Amino acid sequence: MAEPRLPESLIQSLGAQLTPVRRLPPPWLRTAGWLLAVAALALALLWHYGAEHMIRRWIAEPDIAVAGIGAVITAVCAAWAAFTLGVPGRSARWAWLPLPGLLMWVGASGLGCLRDAVLPGAEVAGVHQSVDCLVFIIGLSVPLSLLLIVLVRRACPLRPVLAAVMIGLASAAASAALLEICHGFAVAATDLLTHAVAVAIVVLANAAMGGRLLQPALR
Amino acid sequence: MTDAEAQASDSPERRRAAWMAAAQGGDRLAYERVLGESVALIRAAARRQGVGVDQLDDVVQETLITVHRVRHTYDPARSYDAWLSAIASRRAVDALRSQGRRGRHELHDEFAYDNHADTDDVAAAAEREQEARRLRDAIATLPPGQREAVEQLGLKERSLAEASADTGRQTGALKVNLHRAMKALRARFHGES
């Protein structure tokens, strides 16, 4: 079957508009760029609060340290998945990448809750402190999400909702990890629930906006 | 052996990857070649998504324009065909969705038509008014670039050069946008009149 002539003229006019473009850096490099911003925030918090309190808590309750490391791994993997999903032709299976870190984060936090239930007497977050946590996590997640959105939309995510979920997860996990630095009490059920609510809010807000926010090239 | 000969002896897929890499650097000849070879691949990807023969040209056109906009996302170390097919599949799904939406519009209008007497002048005037409003609505729902082209070239009757000076866009871009807009409007009103 002969190809119709229509694309010919379009190809010529696209050729006439061709300008050299700067290739998008690979996803891992773009992930590293975003992590630099997170690291800068971590340094600022460490400078303000000091590491001593955090390390003392980690020695007393190692599962908090494990949960914190899980959150960091989740943040790194979810950001990497978001940047990779921004490139057309990459597999949707990248969305599974944050799962191990997520299991470690949630699992270790859950163990902390369980231990507090078995061994009462640990300092447990009250409703007031939980609200502070929520404000802290959302307050950090929103700018971190916005930065990720700006970076991801330079590419062309063909699955915007999946990419938005990765963005939400990455920024919520990163802010939960940052919260470790200035957290004043043990992980408890209310605390874990606060994290879950904050993550859900960020993920849903991102997912709801994803279609419009992430695909300027497809409009 | 020259570069061109070296490329010609490669597999077609690697040749397209090399062309697209050159196009990212601004090589117009390589770009037109790779787009030319892409047409058949786009049609194949669209057919796999279940796009009908009558819509294949639309998908080809939309995909070529999307490729143009996101050409910076192509990584020459990876498959060009996979990159292109992903964009084409997405555009095919978009085309199927918009066809579904149009189907609902038409059903709705038929219903309105059945319940509308157009025997007297008042009704005819009202209908003309409705037609005009529908056209205005249709223009308003066009993507910003296309809307701008229709407004500048169609409604304000500016010349290409004037419109280009006014909007800061290249005349080629305006032409492409007007072409796409007219096609979209025709597709939208086809069967409704």
mmCIF file of C-alpha atoms in Angstrom:
data_model
loop_
_atom_site.group_PDB
_atom_site.id
_atom_site.type_symbol
_atom_site.label_atom_id
_atom_site.label_comp_id
_atom_site.label_asym_id
_atom_site.label_seq_id
_atom_site.Cartn_x
_atom_site.Cartn_y
_atom_site.Cartn_z
ATOM 1 C CA MET A 1 0.000 0.000 0.000
ATOM 2 C CA ALA A 2 1.418 3.396 -0.941
ATOM 3 C CA GLU A 3 1.933 5.810 1.967
ATOM 4 C CA PRO A 4 -0.271 8.876 1.696
ATOM 5 C CA ARG A 5 1.388 12.187 0.820
ATOM 6 C CA LEU A 6 0.173 14.004 3.912
ATOM 7 C CA PRO A 7 3.108 13.201 6.242
ATOM 8 C CA GLU A 8 5.579 14.378 3.586
ATOM 9 C CA SER A 9 4.672 18.036 3.932
ATOM 10 C CA LEU A 10 4.494 17.773 7.720
ATOM 11 C CA ILE A 11 7.938 16.140 7.850
ATOM 12 C CA GLN A 12 9.310 18.952 5.717
ATOM 13 C CA SER A 13 7.868 21.661 7.934
ATOM 14 C CA LEU A 14 9.117 19.888 11.069
ATOM 15 C CA GLY A 15 12.531 19.641 9.382
ATOM 16 C CA ALA A 16 12.406 23.379 8.700
ATOM 17 C CA GLN A 17 11.739 24.015 12.410
ATOM 18 C CA LEU A 18 14.559 21.733 13.589
ATOM 19 C CA THR A 19 16.951 23.242 16.087
ATOM 20 C CA PRO A 20 19.668 21.414 18.034
ATOM 21 C CA VAL A 21 18.430 20.206 21.437
ATOM 22 C CA ARG A 22 20.246 19.462 24.657
ATOM 23 C CA ARG A 23 19.781 15.792 25.412
ATOM 24 C CA LEU A 24 18.145 14.947 28.710
ATOM 25 C CA PRO A 25 20.755 13.629 31.206
ATOM 26 C CA PRO A 26 20.266 9.960 32.220
ATOM 27 C CA PRO A 27 17.666 9.298 34.976
ATOM 28 C CA TRP A 28 20.259 8.401 37.621
ATOM 29 C CA LEU A 29 22.007 11.734 37.143
ATOM 30 C CA ARG A 30 18.740 13.647 37.389
ATOM 31 C CA THR A 31 17.888 11.638 40.534
ATOM 32 C CA ALA A 32 21.240 12.677 41.994
ATOM 33 C CA GLY A 33 20.390 16.320 41.261
ATOM 34 C CA TRP A 34 17.146 16.094 43.220
ATOM 35 C CA LEU A 35 18.881 14.225 46.060
ATOM 36 C CA LEU A 36 21.320 17.133 46.326
ATOM 37 C CA ALA A 37 18.402 19.368 47.291
ATOM 38 C CA VAL A 38 17.274 16.784 49.884
ATOM 39 C CA ALA A 39 20.838 16.528 51.219
ATOM 40 C CA ALA A 40 21.014 20.307 51.550
ATOM 41 C CA LEU A 41 17.826 20.243 53.650
ATOM 42 C CA ALA A 42 19.255 17.396 55.757
ATOM 43 C CA LEU A 43 22.438 19.390 56.378
ATOM 44 C CA ALA A 44 20.419 22.445 57.384
ATOM 45 C CA LEU A 45 18.367 20.364 59.856
ATOM 46 C CA LEU A 46 21.483 18.645 61.248
ATOM 47 C CA TRP A 47 23.140 22.024 61.664
ATOM 48 C CA HIS A 48 20.103 23.262 63.589
ATOM 49 C CA TYR A 49 19.267 20.180 65.699
ATOM 50 C CA GLY A 50 22.606 18.335 65.810
ATOM 51 C CA ALA A 51 23.047 14.593 65.217
ATOM 52 C CA GLU A 52 23.516 13.606 68.848
ATOM 53 C CA HIS A 53 19.843 13.210 69.733
ATOM 54 C CA MET A 54 19.149 11.213 66.573
ATOM 55 C CA ILE A 55 22.075 8.834 67.170
ATOM 56 C CA ARG A 56 21.084 8.319 70.820
ATOM 57 C CA ARG A 57 17.591 7.334 69.725
ATOM 58 C CA TRP A 58 18.945 5.024 67.050
ATOM 59 C CA ILE A 59 21.115 3.187 69.596
ATOM 60 C CA ALA A 60 18.232 2.878 72.038
ATOM 61 C CA GLU A 61 15.784 1.691 69.355
ATOM 62 C CA PRO A 62 17.562 0.314 66.285
ATOM 63 C CA ASP A 63 14.281 -0.229 64.400
ATOM 64 C CA ILE A 64 13.943 3.572 64.139
ATOM 65 C CA ALA A 65 17.289 3.619 62.340
ATOM 66 C CA VAL A 66 16.156 0.761 60.080
ATOM 67 C CA ALA A 67 12.904 2.624 59.303
ATOM 68 C CA GLY A 68 14.891 5.797 58.549
ATOM 69 C CA ILE A 69 17.228 3.942 56.194
ATOM 70 C CA GLY A 70 14.173 2.317 54.565
ATOM 71 C CA ALA A 71 12.676 5.776 54.014
ATOM 72 C CA VAL A 72 15.918 7.005 52.418
ATOM 73 C CA ILE A 73 16.030 3.949 50.104
ATOM 74 C CA THR A 74 12.358 4.505 49.213
ATOM 75 C CA ALA A 75 13.030 8.149 48.385
ATOM 76 C CA VAL A 76 16.033 7.340 46.171
ATOM 77 C CA CYS A 77 14.294 4.471 44.339
ATOM 78 C CA ALA A 78 10.981 6.290 43.856
ATOM 79 C CA ALA A 79 12.733 9.387 42.468
ATOM 80 C CA TRP A 80 14.796 7.222 40.130
ATOM 81 C CA ALA A 81 11.640 5.415 38.982
ATOM 82 C CA ALA A 82 9.869 8.763 38.405
ATOM 83 C CA PHE A 83 12.715 10.056 36.211
ATOM 84 C CA THR A 84 12.931 6.766 34.307
ATOM 85 C CA LEU A 85 9.161 6.663 33.704
ATOM 86 C CA GLY A 86 9.540 10.149 32.208
ATOM 87 C CA VAL A 87 11.419 8.703 29.229
ATOM 88 C CA PRO A 88 9.177 7.203 26.497
ATOM 89 C CA GLY A 89 9.777 3.522 25.878
ATOM 90 C CA ARG A 90 10.960 2.661 29.394
ATOM 91 C CA SER A 91 9.197 -0.207 31.153
ATOM 92 C CA ALA A 92 6.367 0.441 33.619
ATOM 93 C CA ARG A 93 7.988 -2.230 35.799
ATOM 94 C CA TRP A 94 10.292 0.511 37.098
ATOM 95 C CA ALA A 95 7.409 1.433 39.396
ATOM 96 C CA TRP A 96 8.231 -1.662 41.491
ATOM 97 C CA LEU A 97 11.703 -0.333 42.329
ATOM 98 C CA PRO A 98 10.703 1.493 45.555
ATOM 99 C CA LEU A 99 8.870 -1.554 46.948
ATOM 100 C CA PRO A 100 11.754 -3.153 48.960
ATOM 101 C CA GLY A 101 12.617 0.183 50.587
ATOM 102 C CA LEU A 102 8.949 0.828 51.276
ATOM 103 C CA LEU A 103 8.552 -2.585 52.961
ATOM 104 C CA MET A 104 11.639 -1.896 55.083
ATOM 105 C CA TRP A 105 10.403 1.561 56.068
ATOM 106 C CA VAL A 106 6.825 0.539 56.896
ATOM 107 C CA GLY A 107 7.870 -2.841 58.330
ATOM 108 C CA ALA A 108 10.430 -1.383 60.755
ATOM 109 C CA SER A 109 8.027 1.396 61.786
ATOM 110 C CA GLY A 110 5.357 -1.250 62.402
ATOM 111 C CA LEU A 111 7.768 -3.276 64.558
ATOM 112 C CA GLY A 112 8.386 -0.130 66.593
ATOM 113 C CA CYS A 113 4.643 0.196 67.195
ATOM 114 C CA LEU A 114 4.405 -3.449 68.194
ATOM 115 C CA ARG A 115 7.257 -3.126 70.680
ATOM 116 C CA ASP A 116 5.695 -0.048 72.233
ATOM 117 C CA ALA A 117 2.474 -2.001 72.669
ATOM 118 C CA VAL A 118 4.319 -4.899 74.364
ATOM 119 C CA LEU A 119 6.652 -2.705 76.408
ATOM 120 C CA PRO A 120 4.678 0.284 77.600
ATOM 121 C CA GLY A 121 6.505 3.209 79.070
ATOM 122 C CA ALA A 122 8.233 4.502 75.937
ATOM 123 C CA GLU A 123 7.596 8.118 75.096
ATOM 124 C CA VAL A 124 4.754 8.016 72.629
ATOM 125 C CA ALA A 125 3.593 10.799 70.337
ATOM 126 C CA GLY A 126 0.364 12.445 71.349
ATOM 127 C CA VAL A 127 -2.172 13.893 68.956
ATOM 128 C CA HIS A 128 -0.551 17.321 69.185
ATOM 129 C CA GLN A 129 2.887 16.017 68.196
ATOM 130 C CA SER A 130 1.354 13.962 65.402
ATOM 131 C CA VAL A 131 -0.232 17.075 63.952
ATOM 132 C CA ASP A 132 3.206 18.722 64.079
ATOM 133 C CA CYS A 133 4.604 15.711 62.190
ATOM 134 C CA LEU A 134 1.905 15.981 59.541
ATOM 135 C CA VAL A 135 2.571 19.689 59.075
ATOM 136 C CA PHE A 136 6.334 19.031 58.898
ATOM 137 C CA ILE A 137 6.009 16.175 56.385
ATOM 138 C CA ILE A 138 3.570 18.024 54.139
ATOM 139 C CA GLY A 139 5.535 21.258 54.477
ATOM 140 C CA LEU A 140 8.634 19.499 53.168
ATOM 141 C CA SER A 141 6.862 17.186 50.717
ATOM 142 C CA VAL A 142 5.173 19.988 48.819
ATOM 143 C CA PRO A 143 8.378 21.832 47.831
ATOM 144 C CA LEU A 144 10.199 18.530 47.195
ATOM 145 C CA SER A 145 7.278 17.359 45.025
ATOM 146 C CA LEU A 146 7.193 20.646 43.140
ATOM 147 C CA LEU A 147 10.908 20.376 42.423
ATOM 148 C CA LEU A 148 10.430 16.788 41.182
ATOM 149 C CA ILE A 149 7.458 17.826 39.035
ATOM 150 C CA VAL A 150 9.470 20.630 37.437
ATOM 151 C CA LEU A 151 12.321 18.210 36.723
ATOM 152 C CA VAL A 152 10.130 15.311 35.494
ATOM 153 C CA ARG A 153 7.952 17.443 33.203
ATOM 154 C CA ARG A 154 11.053 18.390 31.195
ATOM 155 C CA ALA A 155 10.810 14.818 29.921
ATOM 156 C CA CYS A 156 7.606 13.204 28.646
ATOM 157 C CA PRO A 157 5.964 10.766 31.097
ATOM 158 C CA LEU A 158 3.545 8.691 29.025
ATOM 159 C CA ARG A 159 2.065 7.227 32.234
ATOM 160 C CA PRO A 160 1.544 10.448 34.199
ATOM 161 C CA VAL A 161 -0.419 8.971 37.095
ATOM 162 C CA LEU A 162 2.230 6.319 37.776
ATOM 163 C CA ALA A 163 4.952 8.972 37.551
ATOM 164 C CA ALA A 164 2.976 11.204 39.932
ATOM 165 C CA VAL A 165 2.618 8.358 42.442
ATOM 166 C CA MET A 166 6.409 7.871 42.316
ATOM 167 C CA ILE A 167 6.907 11.609 42.839
ATOM 168 C CA GLY A 168 4.563 11.620 45.837
ATOM 169 C CA LEU A 169 6.218 8.574 47.339
ATOM 170 C CA ALA A 170 9.723 9.966 46.816
ATOM 171 C CA SER A 171 8.989 13.327 48.385
ATOM 172 C CA ALA A 172 6.972 11.900 51.299
ATOM 173 C CA ALA A 173 9.680 9.312 52.047
ATOM 174 C CA ALA A 174 12.369 11.978 51.839
ATOM 175 C CA SER A 175 10.544 14.266 54.260
ATOM 176 C CA ALA A 176 9.831 11.348 56.620
ATOM 177 C CA ALA A 177 13.575 10.576 56.592
ATOM 178 C CA LEU A 178 14.346 14.247 57.274
ATOM 179 C CA LEU A 179 11.876 14.163 60.175
ATOM 180 C CA GLU A 180 14.107 11.526 61.802
ATOM 181 C CA ILE A 181 16.700 14.229 62.428
ATOM 182 C CA CYS A 182 14.433 16.295 64.643
ATOM 183 C CA HIS A 183 11.993 13.656 65.886
ATOM 184 C CA GLY A 184 11.648 13.876 69.666
ATOM 185 C CA PHE A 185 9.886 10.591 70.472
ATOM 186 C CA ALA A 186 9.539 6.902 69.652
ATOM 187 C CA VAL A 187 7.689 5.615 66.612
ATOM 188 C CA ALA A 188 4.152 4.779 67.638
ATOM 189 C CA ALA A 189 0.934 3.783 65.927
ATOM 190 C CA THR A 190 -0.235 7.414 65.789
ATOM 191 C CA ASP A 191 3.114 8.375 64.309
ATOM 192 C CA LEU A 192 2.986 5.678 61.639
ATOM 193 C CA LEU A 193 -0.580 6.645 60.818
ATOM 194 C CA THR A 194 0.550 10.263 60.486
ATOM 195 C CA HIS A 195 3.218 9.202 57.990
ATOM 196 C CA ALA A 196 0.692 7.110 56.087
ATOM 197 C CA VAL A 197 -1.814 9.987 55.945
ATOM 198 C CA ALA A 198 0.872 12.435 54.835
ATOM 199 C CA VAL A 199 2.118 10.049 52.152
ATOM 200 C CA ALA A 200 -1.442 9.425 50.970
ATOM 201 C CA ILE A 201 -2.206 13.167 50.787
ATOM 202 C CA VAL A 202 0.917 13.899 48.761
ATOM 203 C CA VAL A 203 0.455 10.866 46.497
ATOM 204 C CA LEU A 204 -3.208 11.664 45.854
ATOM 205 C CA ALA A 205 -2.591 15.375 45.281
ATOM 206 C CA ASN A 206 0.195 14.553 42.867
ATOM 207 C CA ALA A 207 -1.798 11.850 41.127
ATOM 208 C CA ALA A 208 -4.812 14.130 40.781
ATOM 209 C CA MET A 209 -2.694 16.885 39.234
ATOM 210 C CA GLY A 210 -0.411 14.526 37.319
ATOM 211 C CA GLY A 211 -2.208 14.478 34.011
ATOM 212 C CA ARG A 212 -2.206 18.232 33.699
ATOM 213 C CA LEU A 213 1.103 18.943 35.381
ATOM 214 C CA LEU A 214 3.401 16.354 33.942
ATOM 215 C CA GLN A 215 2.616 16.344 30.233
ATOM 216 C CA PRO A 216 3.069 19.791 28.750
ATOM 217 C CA ALA A 217 4.447 18.157 25.581
ATOM 218 C CA LEU A 218 1.303 16.122 24.955
ATOM 219 C CA ARG A 219 -1.222 18.940 25.244
ATOM 220 C CA MET B 1 34.033 4.073 4.111
ATOM 221 C CA THR B 2 32.102 7.285 4.735
ATOM 222 C CA ASP B 3 29.743 7.769 7.673
ATOM 223 C CA ALA B 4 26.733 7.540 5.419
ATOM 224 C CA GLU B 5 27.917 4.224 3.975
ATOM 225 C CA ALA B 6 28.660 2.909 7.451
ATOM 226 C CA GLN B 7 25.141 3.845 8.491
ATOM 227 C CA ALA B 8 23.599 2.299 5.413
ATOM 228 C CA SER B 9 25.279 -1.052 6.129
ATOM 229 C CA ASP B 10 23.834 -1.101 9.672
ATOM 230 C CA SER B 11 20.509 -2.653 10.600
ATOM 231 C CA PRO B 12 17.537 -0.348 9.883
ATOM 232 C CA GLU B 13 16.895 0.119 13.594
ATOM 233 C CA ARG B 14 20.468 1.190 14.348
ATOM 234 C CA ARG B 15 20.422 3.445 11.311
ATOM 235 C CA ARG B 16 17.297 5.207 12.640
ATOM 236 C CA ALA B 17 18.925 5.565 16.078
ATOM 237 C CA ALA B 18 21.979 7.170 14.457
ATOM 238 C CA TRP B 19 19.786 9.499 12.398
ATOM 239 C CA MET B 20 17.804 10.619 15.434
ATOM 240 C CA ALA B 21 21.035 11.230 17.370
ATOM 241 C CA ALA B 22 22.230 13.403 14.459
ATOM 242 C CA ALA B 23 18.845 15.175 14.388
ATOM 243 C CA GLN B 24 19.252 16.072 18.079
ATOM 244 C CA GLY B 25 22.388 17.887 16.989
ATOM 245 C CA GLY B 26 20.418 19.782 14.304
ATOM 246 C CA ASP B 27 21.010 17.596 11.191
ATOM 247 C CA ARG B 28 17.899 18.313 9.100
ATOM 248 C CA LEU B 29 18.537 15.663 6.438
ATOM 249 C CA ALA B 30 18.944 12.908 9.056
ATOM 250 C CA TYR B 31 15.801 14.186 10.804
ATOM 251 C CA GLU B 32 13.631 14.079 7.696
ATOM 252 C CA ARG B 33 14.952 10.610 6.906
ATOM 253 C CA VAL B 34 14.231 9.211 10.348
ATOM 254 C CA LEU B 35 10.743 10.780 10.400
ATOM 255 C CA GLY B 36 10.085 9.360 6.935
ATOM 256 C CA GLU B 37 11.000 5.865 8.079
ATOM 257 C CA SER B 38 8.998 6.364 11.273
ATOM 258 C CA VAL B 39 5.655 6.659 9.454
ATOM 259 C CA ALA B 40 5.341 2.907 8.815
ATOM 260 C CA LEU B 41 6.349 2.111 12.406
ATOM 261 C CA ILE B 42 3.775 4.575 13.776
ATOM 262 C CA ARG B 43 1.031 3.062 11.622
ATOM 263 C CA ALA B 44 1.966 -0.422 12.842
ATOM 264 C CA ALA B 45 1.903 0.709 16.485
ATOM 265 C CA ALA B 46 -1.448 2.451 15.962
ATOM 266 C CA ARG B 47 -2.965 -0.630 14.316
ATOM 267 C CA ARG B 48 -1.789 -2.758 17.263
ATOM 268 C CA GLN B 49 -3.774 -0.428 19.545
ATOM 269 C CA GLY B 50 -6.871 -1.008 17.415
ATOM 270 C CA VAL B 51 -6.957 2.303 15.529
ATOM 271 C CA GLY B 52 -9.129 2.164 12.394
ATOM 272 C CA VAL B 53 -7.765 2.886 8.911
ATOM 273 C CA ASP B 54 -9.570 6.249 8.744
ATOM 274 C CA GLN B 55 -7.776 7.488 11.868
ATOM 275 C CA LEU B 56 -4.261 6.260 11.067
ATOM 276 C CA ASP B 57 -3.229 9.539 9.388
ATOM 277 C CA ASP B 58 -4.267 11.516 12.458
ATOM 278 C CA VAL B 59 -2.193 9.301 14.717
ATOM 279 C CA VAL B 60 0.808 9.578 12.356
ATOM 280 C CA GLN B 61 0.510 13.363 12.362
ATOM 281 C CA GLU B 62 0.084 13.690 16.133
ATOM 282 C CA THR B 63 2.945 11.297 16.777
ATOM 283 C CA LEU B 64 5.336 13.128 14.425
ATOM 284 C CA ILE B 65 4.531 16.423 16.135
ATOM 285 C CA THR B 66 5.002 14.863 19.594
ATOM 286 C CA VAL B 67 8.322 13.346 18.475
ATOM 287 C CA HIS B 68 9.371 16.829 17.411
ATOM 288 C CA ARG B 69 8.506 18.283 20.819
ATOM 289 C CA VAL B 70 10.133 15.579 22.931
ATOM 290 C CA ARG B 71 13.106 14.723 20.720
ATOM 291 C CA HIS B 72 15.439 15.740 23.552
ATOM 292 C CA THR B 73 14.215 12.735 25.607
ATOM 293 C CA TYR B 74 15.644 10.192 23.149
ATOM 294 C CA ASP B 75 18.752 8.450 24.458
ATOM 295 C CA PRO B 76 20.885 7.244 21.495
ATOM 296 C CA ALA B 77 22.210 4.366 23.601
ATOM 297 C CA ARG B 78 18.686 2.867 23.592
ATOM 298 C CA SER B 79 16.295 1.648 20.908
ATOM 299 C CA TYR B 80 14.771 4.372 18.731
ATOM 300 C CA ASP B 81 11.974 2.032 17.626
ATOM 301 C CA ALA B 82 10.917 1.334 21.237
ATOM 302 C CA TRP B 83 10.961 5.059 22.040
ATOM 303 C CA LEU B 84 8.906 5.900 18.948
ATOM 304 C CA SER B 85 6.440 3.032 19.433
ATOM 305 C CA ALA B 86 5.745 4.128 23.015
ATOM 306 C CA ILE B 87 4.840 7.649 21.821
ATOM 307 C CA ALA B 88 2.798 6.296 18.901
ATOM 308 C CA SER B 89 0.866 3.907 21.167
ATOM 309 C CA ARG B 90 0.060 6.746 23.527
ATOM 310 C CA ARG B 91 -1.127 8.933 20.641
ATOM 311 C CA ALA B 92 -3.200 6.018 19.305
ATOM 312 C CA VAL B 93 -4.921 5.671 22.683
ATOM 313 C CA ASP B 94 -5.548 9.446 22.714
ATOM 314 C CA ALA B 95 -7.123 9.212 19.254
ATOM 315 C CA LEU B 96 -9.382 6.337 20.313
ATOM 316 C CA ARG B 97 -10.442 8.262 23.414
ATOM 317 C CA SER B 98 -11.278 11.439 21.498
ATOM 318 C CA GLN B 99 -13.227 9.359 18.983
ATOM 319 C CA GLY B 100 -15.228 7.952 21.907
ATOM 320 C CA ARG B 101 -15.908 11.483 23.173
ATOM 321 C CA ARG B 102 -17.003 12.629 19.707
ATOM 322 C CA GLY B 103 -19.347 9.646 19.527
ATOM 323 C CA ARG B 104 -21.083 10.847 22.686
ATOM 324 C CA HIS B 105 -21.290 14.423 21.331
ATOM 325 C CA GLU B 106 -22.993 13.244 18.174
ATOM 326 C CA LEU B 107 -25.507 11.186 20.090
ATOM 327 C CA HIS B 108 -26.305 14.211 22.219
ATOM 328 C CA ASP B 109 -26.757 16.461 19.187
ATOM 329 C CA GLU B 110 -29.039 13.978 17.465
ATOM 330 C CA PHE B 111 -31.201 14.025 20.529
ATOM 331 C CA ALA B 112 -31.310 17.820 20.410
ATOM 332 C CA TYR B 113 -32.123 17.713 16.706
ATOM 333 C CA ASP B 114 -35.059 15.380 17.210
ATOM 334 C CA ASN B 115 -36.539 17.632 19.836
ATOM 335 C CA HIS B 116 -36.072 20.817 17.898
ATOM 336 C CA ALA B 117 -38.562 22.212 15.391
ATOM 337 C CA ASP B 118 -36.783 24.319 12.752
ATOM 338 C CA THR B 119 -39.762 25.335 10.642
ATOM 339 C CA ASP B 120 -39.915 29.023 11.482
ATOM 340 C CA ASP B 121 -37.340 31.789 11.134
ATOM 341 C CA VAL B 122 -36.867 32.212 14.858
ATOM 342 C CA ALA B 123 -35.886 28.593 15.213
ATOM 343 C CA ALA B 124 -33.560 28.813 12.208
ATOM 344 C CA ALA B 125 -31.874 31.917 13.635
ATOM 345 C CA ALA B 126 -31.530 30.180 16.967
ATOM 346 C CA GLU B 127 -29.970 27.238 15.229
ATOM 347 C CA ARG B 128 -27.517 29.460 13.354
ATOM 348 C CA GLU B 129 -26.636 31.054 16.661
ATOM 349 C CA GLN B 130 -26.155 27.608 18.145
ATOM 350 C CA GLU B 131 -23.943 26.595 15.210
ATOM 351 C CA ALA B 132 -21.790 29.684 15.718
ATOM 352 C CA ARG B 133 -21.537 29.011 19.412
ATOM 353 C CA ARG B 134 -20.557 25.434 18.744
ATOM 354 C CA LEU B 135 -17.816 26.598 16.404
ATOM 355 C CA ARG B 136 -16.595 29.111 18.976
ATOM 356 C CA ASP B 137 -16.645 26.380 21.628
ATOM 357 C CA ALA B 138 -14.765 24.032 19.333
ATOM 358 C CA ILE B 139 -12.113 26.669 18.659
ATOM 359 C CA ALA B 140 -11.868 27.362 22.378
ATOM 360 C CA THR B 141 -11.160 23.695 23.099
ATOM 361 C CA LEU B 142 -8.273 23.529 20.630
ATOM 362 C CA PRO B 143 -4.757 23.342 22.135
ATOM 363 C CA PRO B 144 -3.317 26.872 22.711
ATOM 364 C CA GLY B 145 -0.984 26.802 19.683
ATOM 365 C CA GLN B 146 -3.746 25.764 17.290
ATOM 366 C CA ARG B 147 -6.224 28.218 18.771
ATOM 367 C CA GLU B 148 -3.708 31.010 18.312
ATOM 368 C CA ALA B 149 -3.169 30.029 14.660
ATOM 369 C CA VAL B 150 -6.925 29.989 13.927
ATOM 370 C CA GLU B 151 -7.452 33.316 15.666
ATOM 371 C CA GLN B 152 -4.532 35.004 13.947
ATOM 372 C CA LEU B 153 -4.848 33.558 10.445
ATOM 373 C CA GLY B 154 -8.538 32.666 10.279
ATOM 374 C CA LEU B 155 -10.501 35.133 12.390
ATOM 375 C CA LYS B 156 -8.278 38.235 12.328
ATOM 376 C CA GLU B 157 -7.247 37.490 8.709
ATOM 377 C CA ARG B 158 -3.614 38.374 9.316
ATOM 378 C CA SER B 159 -0.928 37.301 6.878
ATOM 379 C CA LEU B 160 1.558 34.620 7.924
ATOM 380 C CA ALA B 161 4.296 37.224 8.310
ATOM 381 C CA GLU B 162 2.081 39.509 10.432
ATOM 382 C CA ALA B 163 0.936 36.639 12.627
ATOM 383 C CA SER B 164 4.517 35.469 13.013
ATOM 384 C CA ALA B 165 5.683 38.936 14.036
ATOM 385 C CA ASP B 166 2.723 39.235 16.406
ATOM 386 C CA THR B 167 3.117 35.918 18.181
ATOM 387 C CA GLY B 168 6.859 35.407 17.893
ATOM 388 C CA ARG B 169 6.262 31.998 16.291
ATOM 389 C CA GLN B 170 7.872 30.767 13.101
ATOM 390 C CA THR B 171 5.648 30.813 10.010
ATOM 391 C CA GLY B 172 6.233 27.058 9.624
ATOM 392 C CA ALA B 173 4.898 26.454 13.134
ATOM 393 C CA LEU B 174 1.833 28.612 12.447
ATOM 394 C CA LYS B 175 1.134 26.727 9.235
ATOM 395 C CA VAL B 176 1.422 23.361 10.981
ATOM 396 C CA ASN B 177 -0.871 24.561 13.776
ATOM 397 C CA LEU B 178 -3.478 25.936 11.368
ATOM 398 C CA HIS B 179 -3.371 22.713 9.379
ATOM 399 C CA ARG B 180 -3.911 20.657 12.535
ATOM 400 C CA ALA B 181 -6.643 22.974 13.802
ATOM 401 C CA MET B 182 -8.609 22.800 10.531
ATOM 402 C CA LYS B 183 -8.275 19.049 10.531
ATOM 403 C CA ALA B 184 -9.462 18.807 14.151
ATOM 404 C CA LEU B 185 -12.429 21.113 13.459
ATOM 405 C CA ARG B 186 -13.379 19.233 10.305
ATOM 406 C CA ALA B 187 -13.200 15.942 12.190
ATOM 407 C CA ARG B 188 -15.331 17.387 14.942
ATOM 408 C CA PHE B 189 -18.074 18.747 12.708
ATOM 409 C CA HIS B 190 -17.988 15.955 10.172
ATOM 410 C CA GLY B 191 -21.266 14.068 10.452
ATOM 411 C CA GLU B 192 -22.845 16.716 12.653
ATOM 412 C CA SER B 193 -23.887 18.985 9.797
#
